[in-house]
JSON list of C-alpha atoms and ligand atoms in Angstrom, two decimals:
[
{"chain": "A", "resi": 172, "resn": "MET", "atom": "CA", "xyz": [127.07, 138.63, 114.09]},
{"chain": "A", "resi": 173, "resn": "CYS", "atom": "CA", "xyz": [127.37, 136.25, 111.09]},
{"chain": "A", "resi": 174, "resn": "PRO", "atom": "CA", "xyz": [125.46, 137.70, 108.24]},
{"chain": "A", "resi": 175, "resn": "GLY", "atom": "CA", "xyz": [125.09, 135.72, 104.39]},
{"chain": "A", "resi": 176, "resn": "SER", "atom": "CA", "xyz": [122.51, 134.67, 102.34]},
{"chain": "A", "resi": 177, "resn": "PHE", "atom": "CA", "xyz": [122.51, 131.12, 103.56]},
{"chain": "A", "resi": 178, "resn": "ASP", "atom": "CA", "xyz": [121.23, 129.64, 100.40]},
{"chain": "A", "resi": 179, "resn": "PRO", "atom": "CA", "xyz": [121.06, 127.07, 102.04]},
{"chain": "A", "resi": 180, "resn": "ILE", "atom": "CA", "xyz": [123.19, 126.96, 105.11]},
{"chain": "A", "resi": 181, "resn": "THR", "atom": "CA", "xyz": [126.46, 124.70, 104.46]},
{"chain": "A", "resi": 182, "resn": "SER", "atom": "CA", "xyz": [128.96, 123.01, 106.67]},
{"chain": "A", "resi": 183, "resn": "GLY", "atom": "CA", "xyz": [131.52, 125.63, 105.93]},
{"chain": "A", "resi": 184, "resn": "HIS", "atom": "CA", "xyz": [128.91, 128.13, 107.43]},
{"chain": "A", "resi": 185, "resn": "LEU", "atom": "CA", "xyz": [128.62, 125.94, 110.61]},
{"chain": "A", "resi": 186, "resn": "ASP", "atom": "CA", "xyz": [132.06, 125.99, 110.95]},
{"chain": "A", "resi": 187, "resn": "ILE", "atom": "CA", "xyz": [132.45, 129.38, 111.09]},
{"chain": "A", "resi": 188, "resn": "VAL", "atom": "CA", "xyz": [129.79, 129.73, 113.93]},
{"chain": "A", "resi": 189, "resn": "GLU", "atom": "CA", "xyz": [131.45, 126.76, 115.61]},
{"chain": "A", "resi": 190, "resn": "ARG", "atom": "CA", "xyz": [134.53, 129.21, 115.84]},
{"chain": "A", "resi": 191, "resn": "ALA", "atom": "CA", "xyz": [133.26, 132.46, 116.07]},
{"chain": "A", "resi": 192, "resn": "LEU", "atom": "CA", "xyz": [131.81, 130.97, 119.44]},
{"chain": "A", "resi": 193, "resn": "SER", "atom": "CA", "xyz": [135.16, 130.21, 120.54]},
{"chain": "A", "resi": 194, "resn": "LEU", "atom": "CA", "xyz": [135.74, 133.93, 120.36]},
{"chain": "A", "resi": 195, "resn": "PHE", "atom": "CA", "xyz": [132.40, 135.47, 121.49]},
{"chain": "A", "resi": 196, "resn": "ASP", "atom": "CA", "xyz": [129.48, 134.47, 123.84]},
{"chain": "A", "resi": 197, "resn": "ARG", "atom": "CA", "xyz": [126.79, 135.37, 121.70]},
{"chain": "A", "resi": 198, "resn": "LEU", "atom": "CA", "xyz": [126.23, 135.33, 118.24]},
{"chain": "A", "resi": 199, "resn": "VAL", "atom": "CA", "xyz": [123.18, 136.26, 115.95]},
{"chain": "A", "resi": 200, "resn": "ILE", "atom": "CA", "xyz": [123.21, 135.06, 112.43]},
{"chain": "A", "resi": 201, "resn": "GLY", "atom": "CA", "xyz": [121.70, 137.25, 110.06]},
{"chain": "A", "resi": 202, "resn": "VAL", "atom": "CA", "xyz": [120.06, 135.93, 106.95]},
{"chain": "A", "resi": 203, "resn": "ALA", "atom": "CA", "xyz": [119.88, 138.50, 104.35]},
{"chain": "A", "resi": 204, "resn": "ASP", "atom": "CA", "xyz": [116.69, 139.01, 102.40]},
{"chain": "A", "resi": 205, "resn": "ASP", "atom": "CA", "xyz": [117.60, 140.83, 99.36]},
{"chain": "A", "resi": 206, "resn": "VAL", "atom": "CA", "xyz": [120.56, 138.79, 98.41]},
{"chain": "A", "resi": 207, "resn": "GLY", "atom": "CA", "xyz": [121.28, 140.62, 95.04]},
{"chain": "A", "resi": 208, "resn": "LYS", "atom": "CA", "xyz": [120.43, 137.24, 93.26]},
{"chain": "A", "resi": 209, "resn": "GLU", "atom": "CA", "xyz": [117.75, 134.82, 92.60]},
{"chain": "A", "resi": 210, "resn": "SER", "atom": "CA", "xyz": [117.71, 132.36, 95.87]},
{"chain": "A", "resi": 211, "resn": "LEU", "atom": "CA", "xyz": [116.66, 129.22, 95.59]},
{"chain": "A", "resi": 212, "resn": "PHE", "atom": "CA", "xyz": [115.08, 128.99, 98.97]},
{"chain": "A", "resi": 213, "resn": "SER", "atom": "CA", "xyz": [112.65, 131.37, 100.10]},
{"chain": "A", "resi": 214, "resn": "LEU", "atom": "CA", "xyz": [113.73, 133.80, 103.03]},
{"chain": "A", "resi": 215, "resn": "GLU", "atom": "CA", "xyz": [111.40, 131.81, 105.56]},
{"chain": "A", "resi": 216, "resn": "THR", "atom": "CA", "xyz": [113.09, 128.50, 104.40]},
{"chain": "A", "resi": 217, "resn": "ARG", "atom": "CA", "xyz": [116.52, 129.67, 104.49]},
{"chain": "A", "resi": 218, "resn": "VAL", "atom": "CA", "xyz": [115.82, 131.15, 107.96]},
{"chain": "A", "resi": 219, "resn": "ALA", "atom": "CA", "xyz": [114.26, 127.71, 109.37]},
{"chain": "A", "resi": 220, "resn": "LEU", "atom": "CA", "xyz": [117.24, 125.47, 107.90]},
{"chain": "A", "resi": 221, "resn": "VAL", "atom": "CA", "xyz": [119.58, 127.78, 109.52]},
{"chain": "A", "resi": 222, "resn": "ARG", "atom": "CA", "xyz": [117.64, 127.77, 112.89]},
{"chain": "A", "resi": 223, "resn": "GLY", "atom": "CA", "xyz": [117.44, 123.74, 112.65]},
{"chain": "A", "resi": 224, "resn": "ALA", "atom": "CA", "xyz": [121.06, 123.68, 112.04]},
{"chain": "A", "resi": 225, "resn": "VAL", "atom": "CA", "xyz": [122.05, 125.68, 115.33]},
{"chain": "A", "resi": 226, "resn": "ALA", "atom": "CA", "xyz": [119.18, 124.33, 117.56]},
{"chain": "A", "resi": 227, "resn": "ASP", "atom": "CA", "xyz": [121.75, 123.06, 119.87]},
{"chain": "A", "resi": 228, "resn": "LYS", "atom": "CA", "xyz": [123.05, 126.05, 120.19]},
{"chain": "A", "resi": 229, "resn": "ALA", "atom": "CA", "xyz": [121.85, 128.22, 123.22]},
{"chain": "A", "resi": 230, "resn": "GLU", "atom": "CA", "xyz": [124.06, 131.29, 122.61]},
{"chain": "A", "resi": 231, "resn": "VAL", "atom": "CA", "xyz": [122.88, 131.75, 118.91]},
{"chain": "A", "resi": 232, "resn": "THR", "atom": "CA", "xyz": [119.94, 133.93, 117.86]},
{"chain": "A", "resi": 233, "resn": "VAL", "atom": "CA", "xyz": [119.16, 133.59, 114.15]},
{"chain": "A", "resi": 234, "resn": "ASP", "atom": "CA", "xyz": [117.27, 136.77, 112.45]},
{"chain": "A", "resi": 235, "resn": "SER", "atom": "CA", "xyz": [116.41, 137.98, 108.98]},
{"chain": "A", "resi": 236, "resn": "PHE", "atom": "CA", "xyz": [117.41, 141.36, 107.91]},
{"chain": "A", "resi": 237, "resn": "SER", "atom": "CA", "xyz": [116.94, 143.73, 104.68]},
{"chain": "A", "resi": 238, "resn": "GLY", "atom": "CA", "xyz": [118.93, 146.80, 104.09]},
{"chain": "A", "resi": 239, "resn": "LEU", "atom": "CA", "xyz": [121.82, 147.94, 106.07]},
{"chain": "A", "resi": 240, "resn": "LEU", "atom": "CA", "xyz": [124.01, 145.32, 107.66]},
{"chain": "A", "resi": 241, "resn": "VAL", "atom": "CA", "xyz": [125.26, 147.78, 110.18]},
{"chain": "A", "resi": 242, "resn": "GLU", "atom": "CA", "xyz": [121.79, 149.07, 111.05]},
{"chain": "A", "resi": 243, "resn": "PHE", "atom": "CA", "xyz": [120.81, 145.10, 111.78]},
{"chain": "A", "resi": 244, "resn": "ALA", "atom": "CA", "xyz": [124.03, 145.14, 113.96]},
{"chain": "A", "resi": 245, "resn": "ARG", "atom": "CA", "xyz": [123.13, 148.24, 115.86]},
{"chain": "A", "resi": 246, "resn": "ARG", "atom": "CA", "xyz": [119.25, 146.58, 116.33]},
{"chain": "A", "resi": 247, "resn": "HIS", "atom": "CA", "xyz": [120.79, 143.51, 118.03]},
{"chain": "A", "resi": 248, "resn": "GLY", "atom": "CA", "xyz": [123.76, 145.75, 119.89]},
{"chain": "A", "resi": 249, "resn": "ALA", "atom": "CA", "xyz": [126.04, 143.73, 117.75]},
{"chain": "A", "resi": 250, "resn": "THR", "atom": "CA", "xyz": [129.78, 145.01, 117.62]},
{"chain": "A", "resi": 251, "resn": "VAL", "atom": "CA", "xyz": [131.37, 142.70, 115.64]},
{"chain": "A", "resi": 252, "resn": "ILE", "atom": "CA", "xyz": [130.78, 141.22, 111.77]},
{"chain": "A", "resi": 253, "resn": "VAL", "atom": "CA", "xyz": [132.01, 137.64, 111.62]},
{"chain": "A", "resi": 254, "resn": "LYS", "atom": "CA", "xyz": [132.78, 136.97, 107.89]},
{"chain": "A", "resi": 255, "resn": "GLY", "atom": "CA", "xyz": [134.33, 133.76, 106.84]},
{"chain": "A", "resi": 256, "resn": "LEU", "atom": "CA", "xyz": [137.31, 133.95, 104.05]},
{"chain": "A", "resi": 257, "resn": "ARG", "atom": "CA", "xyz": [137.81, 130.60, 101.74]},
{"chain": "A", "resi": 258, "resn": "ALA", "atom": "CA", "xyz": [140.16, 132.01, 99.18]},
{"chain": "A", "resi": 259, "resn": "VAL", "atom": "CA", "xyz": [141.82, 135.20, 97.61]},
{"chain": "A", "resi": 260, "resn": "SER", "atom": "CA", "xyz": [138.54, 135.45, 95.47]},
{"chain": "A", "resi": 261, "resn": "ASP", "atom": "CA", "xyz": [136.31, 136.29, 98.34]},
{"chain": "A", "resi": 262, "resn": "PHE", "atom": "CA", "xyz": [139.10, 138.61, 99.54]},
{"chain": "A", "resi": 263, "resn": "GLU", "atom": "CA", "xyz": [138.30, 141.93, 97.17]},
{"chain": "A", "resi": 264, "resn": "HIS", "atom": "CA", "xyz": [134.56, 141.86, 97.73]},
{"chain": "A", "resi": 265, "resn": "GLU", "atom": "CA", "xyz": [135.02, 141.47, 101.44]},
{"chain": "A", "resi": 266, "resn": "TRP", "atom": "CA", "xyz": [137.20, 143.81, 101.81]},
{"chain": "A", "resi": 267, "resn": "GLN", "atom": "CA", "xyz": [135.13, 146.52, 100.26]},
{"chain": "A", "resi": 268, "resn": "MET", "atom": "CA", "xyz": [132.33, 145.51, 102.33]},
{"chain": "A", "resi": 269, "resn": "ALA", "atom": "CA", "xyz": [134.60, 145.79, 105.07]},
{"chain": "A", "resi": 270, "resn": "GLN", "atom": "CA", "xyz": [135.73, 149.29, 104.48]},
{"chain": "A", "resi": 271, "resn": "PHE", "atom": "CA", "xyz": [132.25, 150.20, 103.59]},
{"chain": "A", "resi": 272, "resn": "ASN", "atom": "CA", "xyz": [130.64, 148.75, 106.82]},
{"chain": "A", "resi": 273, "resn": "ARG", "atom": "CA", "xyz": [133.32, 150.99, 108.72]},
{"chain": "A", "resi": 274, "resn": "ARG", "atom": "CA", "xyz": [132.35, 153.88, 106.97]},
{"chain": "A", "resi": 275, "resn": "LEU", "atom": "CA", "xyz": [128.93, 153.54, 107.68]},
{"chain": "A", "resi": 276, "resn": "GLY", "atom": "CA", "xyz": [129.40, 152.10, 111.62]},
{"chain": "A", "resi": 277, "resn": "PRO", "atom": "CA", "xyz": [132.49, 153.10, 112.69]},
{"chain": "A", "resi": 278, "resn": "GLU", "atom": "CA", "xyz": [131.71, 151.33, 115.97]},
{"chain": "A", "resi": 279, "resn": "VAL", "atom": "CA", "xyz": [131.29, 147.87, 114.05]},
{"chain": "A", "resi": 280, "resn": "GLU", "atom": "CA", "xyz": [134.34, 146.06, 113.54]},
{"chain": "A", "resi": 281, "resn": "THR", "atom": "CA", "xyz": [134.54, 143.46, 110.93]},
{"chain": "A", "resi": 282, "resn": "VAL", "atom": "CA", "xyz": [136.53, 140.23, 111.61]},
{"chain": "A", "resi": 283, "resn": "PHE", "atom": "CA", "xyz": [137.51, 137.56, 109.37]},
{"chain": "A", "resi": 284, "resn": "ILE", "atom": "CA", "xyz": [137.91, 133.80, 110.02]},
{"chain": "A", "resi": 285, "resn": "MET", "atom": "CA", "xyz": [139.71, 131.71, 107.69]},
{"chain": "A", "resi": 286, "resn": "ALA", "atom": "CA", "xyz": [137.59, 128.70, 106.40]},
{"chain": "A", "resi": 287, "resn": "SER", "atom": "CA", "xyz": [138.76, 125.25, 107.17]},
{"chain": "A", "resi": 288, "resn": "HIS", "atom": "CA", "xyz": [140.79, 123.47, 104.97]},
{"chain": "A", "resi": 289, "resn": "GLN", "atom": "CA", "xyz": [138.20, 120.58, 104.36]},
{"chain": "A", "resi": 290, "resn": "TYR", "atom": "CA", "xyz": [135.51, 123.39, 103.54]},
{"chain": "A", "resi": 291, "resn": "THR", "atom": "CA", "xyz": [137.58, 125.85, 101.33]},
{"chain": "A", "resi": 292, "resn": "PHE", "atom": "CA", "xyz": [135.97, 124.60, 98.25]},
{"chain": "A", "resi": 293, "resn": "LEU", "atom": "CA", "xyz": [132.52, 124.99, 99.57]},
{"chain": "A", "resi": 294, "resn": "SER", "atom": "CA", "xyz": [129.95, 127.50, 98.87]},
{"chain": "A", "resi": 295, "resn": "SER", "atom": "CA", "xyz": [125.86, 127.37, 98.69]},
{"chain": "A", "resi": 296, "resn": "SER", "atom": "CA", "xyz": [125.98, 127.59, 94.82]},
{"chain": "A", "resi": 297, "resn": "LEU", "atom": "CA", "xyz": [128.37, 124.54, 94.45]},
{"chain": "A", "resi": 298, "resn": "VAL", "atom": "CA", "xyz": [126.17, 122.43, 96.55]},
{"chain": "A", "resi": 299, "resn": "LYS", "atom": "CA", "xyz": [123.03, 123.49, 94.89]},
{"chain": "A", "resi": 300, "resn": "GLU", "atom": "CA", "xyz": [124.55, 122.95, 91.63]},
{"chain": "A", "resi": 301, "resn": "ILE", "atom": "CA", "xyz": [126.21, 119.49, 92.55]},
{"chain": "A", "resi": 302, "resn": "ALA", "atom": "CA", "xyz": [122.51, 118.57, 94.27]},
{"chain": "A", "resi": 303, "resn": "ALA", "atom": "CA", "xyz": [120.94, 119.42, 90.94]},
{"chain": "A", "resi": 304, "resn": "TYR", "atom": "CA", "xyz": [122.68, 116.80, 88.81]},
{"chain": "A", "resi": 305, "resn": "GLY", "atom": "CA", "xyz": [122.29, 114.57, 91.51]},
{"chain": "A", "resi": 306, "resn": "GLY", "atom": "CA", "xyz": [125.32, 114.22, 92.89]},
{"chain": "A", "resi": 307, "resn": "ASP", "atom": "CA", "xyz": [126.05, 113.10, 96.74]},
{"chain": "A", "resi": 308, "resn": "ILE", "atom": "CA", "xyz": [126.31, 116.32, 99.10]},
{"chain": "A", "resi": 309, "resn": "GLU", "atom": "CA", "xyz": [126.12, 114.33, 102.20]},
{"chain": "A", "resi": 310, "resn": "GLY", "atom": "CA", "xyz": [128.55, 116.02, 105.06]},
{"chain": "A", "resi": 311, "resn": "LEU", "atom": "CA", "xyz": [128.79, 119.09, 103.06]},
{"chain": "A", "resi": 312, "resn": "VAL", "atom": "CA", "xyz": [125.38, 120.58, 104.36]},
{"chain": "A", "resi": 313, "resn": "PRO", "atom": "CA", "xyz": [123.33, 119.51, 107.57]},
{"chain": "A", "resi": 314, "resn": "ILE", "atom": "CA", "xyz": [121.19, 116.87, 107.38]},
{"chain": "A", "resi": 315, "resn": "GLN", "atom": "CA", "xyz": [117.69, 119.04, 107.12]},
{"chain": "A", "resi": 316, "resn": "VAL", "atom": "CA", "xyz": [119.49, 120.80, 103.91]},
{"chain": "A", "resi": 317, "resn": "GLU", "atom": "CA", "xyz": [120.03, 117.63, 102.09]},
{"chain": "A", "resi": 318, "resn": "LYS", "atom": "CA", "xyz": [116.52, 116.29, 102.67]},
{"chain": "A", "resi": 319, "resn": "GLU", "atom": "CA", "xyz": [115.21, 119.92, 101.30]},
{"chain": "A", "resi": 320, "resn": "LEU", "atom": "CA", "xyz": [117.58, 119.50, 98.08]},
{"chain": "A", "resi": 321, "resn": "SER", "atom": "CA", "xyz": [116.62, 115.88, 97.77]},
{"chain": "A", "resi": 322, "resn": "GLN", "atom": "CA", "xyz": [112.87, 116.64, 97.62]},
{"chain": "A", "resi": 323, "resn": "LEU", "atom": "CA", "xyz": [113.67, 119.41, 95.30]},
{"chain": "A", "resi": 324, "resn": "TYR", "atom": "CA", "xyz": [115.60, 117.51, 92.98]},
{"chain": "A", "resi": 325, "resn": "GLY", "atom": "CA", "xyz": [114.05, 114.13, 93.72]},
{"chain": "A", "resi": 326, "resn": "ARG", "atom": "CA", "xyz": [117.09, 112.20, 94.85]},
{"chain": "A", "resi": 327, "resn": "GLN", "atom": "CA", "xyz": [115.87, 109.67, 97.25]},
{"chain": "A", "resi": 328, "resn": "LYS", "atom": "CA", "xyz": [118.14, 109.64, 100.78]},
{"chain": "A", "resi": 329, "resn": "SER", "atom": "CA", "xyz": [118.80, 106.06, 101.66]},
{"chain": "B", "resi": 49, "resn": "LIG", "atom": "P1", "xyz": [127.98, 131.77, 99.57]},
{"chain": "B", "resi": 49, "resn": "LIG", "atom": "O1", "xyz": [129.00, 133.00, 99.47]},
{"chain": "B", "resi": 49, "resn": "LIG", "atom": "O2", "xyz": [128.47, 130.65, 99.51]},
{"chain": "B", "resi": 49, "resn": "LIG", "atom": "O3", "xyz": [127.21, 132.56, 98.98]},
{"chain": "B", "resi": 49, "resn": "LIG", "atom": "P2", "xyz": [126.87, 133.34, 102.28]},
{"chain": "B", "resi": 49, "resn": "LIG", "atom": "O4", "xyz": [126.66, 134.84, 101.14]},
{"chain": "B", "resi": 49, "resn": "LIG", "atom": "O5", "xyz": [126.00, 132.69, 102.67]},
{"chain": "B", "resi": 49, "resn": "LIG", "atom": "O6", "xyz": [127.55, 132.43, 101.20]},
{"chain": "B", "resi": 49, "resn": "LIG", "atom": "O7", "xyz": [128.18, 133.65, 102.90]},
{"chain": "B", "resi": 49, "resn": "LIG", "atom": "C1", "xyz": [127.93, 134.05, 104.46]},
{"chain": "B", "resi": 49, "resn": "LIG", "atom": "C2", "xyz": [129.62, 134.08, 104.99]},
{"chain": "B", "resi": 49, "resn": "LIG", "atom": "O8", "xyz": [130.02, 132.59, 105.01]},
{"chain": "B", "resi": 49, "resn": "LIG", "atom": "C3", "xyz": [130.68, 134.56, 103.99]},
{"chain": "B", "resi": 49, "resn": "LIG", "atom": "O9", "xyz": [131.33, 135.44, 104.82]},
{"chain": "B", "resi": 49, "resn": "LIG", "atom": "C4", "xyz": [131.33, 133.48, 103.30]},
{"chain": "B", "resi": 49, "resn": "LIG", "atom": "O10", "xyz": [132.72, 134.07, 102.90]},
{"chain": "B", "resi": 49, "resn": "LIG", "atom": "C5", "xyz": [131.31, 132.62, 104.44]},
{"chain": "B", "resi": 49, "resn": "LIG", "atom": "N1", "xyz": [131.40, 131.05, 103.98]},
{"chain": "B", "resi": 49, "resn": "LIG", "atom": "C6", "xyz": [130.49, 130.56, 103.19]},
{"chain": "B", "resi": 49, "resn": "LIG", "atom": "N2", "xyz": [131.06, 129.43, 102.66]},
{"chain": "B", "resi": 49, "resn": "LIG", "atom": "C7", "xyz": [132.03, 129.32, 103.68]},
{"chain": "B", "resi": 49, "resn": "LIG", "atom": "C8", "xyz": [133.14, 127.99, 103.69]},
{"chain": "B", "resi": 49, "resn": "LIG", "atom": "N3", "xyz": [132.81, 127.09, 102.93]},
{"chain": "B", "resi": 49, "resn": "LIG", "atom": "N4", "xyz": [133.56, 128.25, 105.07]},
{"chain": "B", "resi": 49, "resn": "LIG", "atom": "C9", "xyz": [134.08, 129.55, 105.26]},
{"chain": "B", "resi": 49, "resn": "LIG", "atom": "N5", "xyz": [133.49, 130.76, 105.02]},
{"chain": "B", "resi": 49, "resn": "LIG", "atom": "C10", "xyz": [132.36, 130.53, 104.26]}
]
Protein backbone atom coordinates (compact mmCIF):
# COMPACT_ATOMS: atom_id res chain seq x y z
CA MET A 1 0.00 0.00 0.00
CA CYS A 2 1.09 3.55 -0.79
CA PRO A 3 -0.23 6.04 1.77
CA GLY A 4 -0.10 9.83 1.56
CA SER A 5 -2.06 13.03 1.52
CA PHE A 6 -1.86 13.41 -2.27
CA ASP A 7 -2.77 17.10 -2.09
CA PRO A 8 -2.53 16.78 -5.08
CA ILE A 9 -0.96 13.67 -6.66
CA THR A 10 2.28 14.49 -8.53
CA SER A 11 4.49 12.76 -11.09
CA GLY A 12 6.79 11.88 -8.17
CA HIS A 13 3.98 9.90 -6.50
CA LEU A 14 3.15 8.20 -9.81
CA ASP A 15 6.77 7.23 -10.30
CA ILE A 16 6.76 5.50 -6.91
CA VAL A 17 3.46 3.77 -7.78
CA GLU A 18 4.85 2.46 -11.05
CA ARG A 19 8.06 1.25 -9.47
CA ALA A 20 6.13 -0.37 -6.59
CA LEU A 21 4.16 -2.29 -9.21
CA SER A 22 7.36 -3.88 -10.42
CA LEU A 23 7.76 -5.32 -6.91
CA PHE A 24 4.16 -6.14 -5.97
CA ASP A 25 1.18 -7.56 -7.92
CA ARG A 26 -1.38 -5.41 -6.25
CA LEU A 27 -1.26 -1.92 -4.79
CA VAL A 28 -3.68 0.04 -2.65
CA ILE A 29 -3.22 3.81 -2.66
CA GLY A 30 -4.43 5.18 0.66
CA VAL A 31 -5.46 8.82 0.62
CA ALA A 32 -5.31 10.21 4.15
CA ASP A 33 -8.34 12.10 5.36
CA ASP A 34 -6.73 13.87 8.29
CA VAL A 35 -3.49 15.22 6.85
CA GLY A 36 -2.51 17.15 9.98
CA LYS A 37 -2.46 20.35 7.96
CA GLU A 38 -4.97 22.33 5.93
CA SER A 39 -5.36 20.65 2.54
CA LEU A 40 -5.99 22.58 -0.66
CA PHE A 41 -8.23 19.91 -2.15
CA SER A 42 -11.08 18.11 -0.41
CA LEU A 43 -10.67 14.41 0.31
CA GLU A 44 -13.16 13.61 -2.49
CA THR A 45 -11.18 15.64 -5.02
CA ARG A 46 -7.84 14.20 -3.91
CA VAL A 47 -9.23 10.67 -4.27
CA ALA A 48 -10.80 11.47 -7.67
CA LEU A 49 -7.52 12.92 -8.97
CA VAL A 50 -5.57 9.86 -7.82
CA ARG A 51 -8.19 7.56 -9.40
CA GLY A 52 -7.97 9.45 -12.67
CA ALA A 53 -4.17 9.25 -12.67
CA VAL A 54 -4.10 5.46 -12.20
CA ALA A 55 -7.20 4.61 -14.25
CA ASP A 56 -5.06 2.58 -16.68
CA LYS A 57 -3.63 0.38 -13.92
CA ALA A 58 -5.97 -2.52 -13.09
CA GLU A 59 -3.73 -3.69 -10.22
CA VAL A 60 -4.22 -0.44 -8.32
CA THR A 61 -7.09 0.31 -5.92
CA VAL A 62 -7.64 3.76 -4.44
CA ASP A 63 -9.30 4.24 -1.08
CA SER A 64 -9.34 6.92 1.61
CA PHE A 65 -8.62 6.37 5.27
CA SER A 66 -8.58 8.12 8.58
CA GLY A 67 -7.00 6.86 11.76
CA LEU A 68 -4.22 4.35 12.01
CA LEU A 69 -2.44 3.32 8.83
CA VAL A 70 -1.85 -0.23 10.07
CA GLU A 71 -5.61 -0.66 10.62
CA PHE A 72 -6.21 0.46 7.05
CA ALA A 73 -3.52 -1.98 5.86
CA ARG A 74 -5.20 -4.81 7.77
CA ARG A 75 -8.62 -3.97 6.30
CA HIS A 76 -7.13 -4.32 2.81
CA GLY A 77 -5.01 -7.34 3.67
CA ALA A 78 -1.88 -5.33 2.79
CA THR A 79 1.37 -6.47 4.34
CA VAL A 80 3.76 -3.86 2.98
CA ILE A 81 3.73 -0.07 3.28
CA VAL A 82 5.63 1.55 0.39
CA LYS A 83 7.01 5.05 0.90
CA GLY A 84 9.08 7.29 -1.33
CA LEU A 85 12.25 8.90 -0.01
CA ARG A 86 13.42 12.11 -1.64
CA ALA A 87 16.17 13.50 0.52
CA VAL A 88 17.71 13.20 3.95
CA SER A 89 15.04 15.65 5.11
CA ASP A 90 12.36 12.97 4.51
CA PHE A 91 14.30 10.41 6.47
CA GLU A 92 13.76 11.43 10.08
CA HIS A 93 9.99 11.63 9.85
CA GLU A 94 9.73 8.45 7.78
CA TRP A 95 12.04 6.59 10.13
CA GLN A 96 9.88 7.59 13.11
CA MET A 97 6.66 6.58 11.32
CA ALA A 98 8.13 3.23 10.26
CA GLN A 99 9.21 2.47 13.85
CA PHE A 100 5.80 3.37 15.19
CA ASN A 101 3.94 1.42 12.55
CA ARG A 102 6.07 -1.63 13.28
CA ARG A 103 5.16 -1.32 16.96
CA LEU A 104 1.45 -1.00 16.11
CA GLY A 105 1.42 -3.68 13.44
CA PRO A 106 4.52 -5.92 13.47
CA GLU A 107 3.12 -7.96 10.57
CA VAL A 108 3.22 -4.92 8.27
CA GLU A 109 6.66 -4.11 6.81
CA THR A 110 7.68 -0.65 5.56
CA VAL A 111 9.67 -0.52 2.32
CA PHE A 112 11.33 2.63 0.97
CA ILE A 113 11.84 3.43 -2.69
CA MET A 114 14.32 6.18 -3.56
CA ALA A 115 12.80 8.99 -5.61
CA SER A 116 13.93 9.12 -9.23
CA HIS A 117 16.49 11.91 -9.60
CA GLN A 118 14.21 14.03 -11.80
CA TYR A 119 11.60 14.12 -9.03
CA THR A 120 13.75 14.48 -5.91
CA PHE A 121 12.85 18.17 -5.67
CA LEU A 122 9.15 17.61 -6.32
CA SER A 123 6.50 17.87 -3.62
CA SER A 124 2.77 18.61 -3.61
CA SER A 125 3.37 21.80 -1.64
CA LEU A 126 5.94 23.08 -4.15
CA VAL A 127 3.56 22.35 -7.03
CA LYS A 128 0.79 24.30 -5.29
CA GLU A 129 3.11 27.22 -4.63
CA ILE A 130 4.31 27.40 -8.24
CA ALA A 131 0.72 27.12 -9.54
CA ALA A 132 -0.47 29.84 -7.16
CA TYR A 133 2.13 32.22 -8.62
CA GLY A 134 1.13 31.30 -12.17
CA GLY A 135 4.22 29.20 -12.89
CA ASP A 136 4.32 26.33 -15.36
CA ILE A 137 3.78 22.91 -13.75
CA GLU A 138 3.53 20.88 -16.95
CA GLY A 139 5.00 17.41 -16.50
CA LEU A 140 5.18 17.73 -12.73
CA VAL A 141 1.60 16.54 -12.22
CA PRO A 142 -0.96 14.48 -14.19
CA ILE A 143 -2.87 16.52 -16.77
CA GLN A 144 -6.11 16.50 -14.73
CA VAL A 145 -4.29 17.97 -11.73
CA GLU A 146 -2.78 20.62 -13.97
CA LYS A 147 -6.29 21.54 -15.14
CA GLU A 148 -7.67 21.68 -11.58
CA LEU A 149 -4.85 23.95 -10.45
CA SER A 150 -5.20 26.16 -13.53
CA GLN A 151 -8.90 26.51 -12.80
CA LEU A 152 -8.22 27.32 -9.19
CA TYR A 153 -5.56 29.90 -9.91
CA GLY A 154 -6.88 31.18 -13.22
CA ARG A 155 -4.02 30.10 -15.47
CA GLN A 156 -5.34 29.00 -18.83
CA LYS A 157 -3.74 25.93 -20.38
CA SER A 158 -3.14 26.58 -24.06
P1 LIG B 1 4.11 15.17 0.28
O1 LIG B 1 5.23 14.64 1.14
O2 LIG B 1 4.57 15.74 -1.03
O3 LIG B 1 3.08 16.01 0.99
P2 LIG B 1 2.48 12.86 0.56
O4 LIG B 1 2.22 13.10 1.99
O5 LIG B 1 1.28 12.68 -0.32
O6 LIG B 1 3.33 13.93 -0.20
O7 LIG B 1 3.48 11.67 0.40
C1 LIG B 1 3.15 10.36 0.14
C2 LIG B 1 4.40 9.59 -0.14
O8 LIG B 1 4.93 9.95 -1.40
C3 LIG B 1 5.54 9.81 0.86
O9 LIG B 1 6.17 8.58 1.08
C4 LIG B 1 6.47 10.74 0.14
O10 LIG B 1 7.80 10.58 0.56
C5 LIG B 1 6.28 10.26 -1.28
N1 LIG B 1 6.63 11.27 -2.26
C6 LIG B 1 6.09 12.49 -2.40
N2 LIG B 1 6.67 13.15 -3.42
C7 LIG B 1 7.59 12.31 -3.96
C8 LIG B 1 8.55 12.41 -5.02
N3 LIG B 1 8.67 13.52 -5.72
N4 LIG B 1 9.34 11.34 -5.26
C9 LIG B 1 9.23 10.23 -4.50
N5 LIG B 1 8.38 10.08 -3.48
C10 LIG B 1 7.57 11.10 -3.20
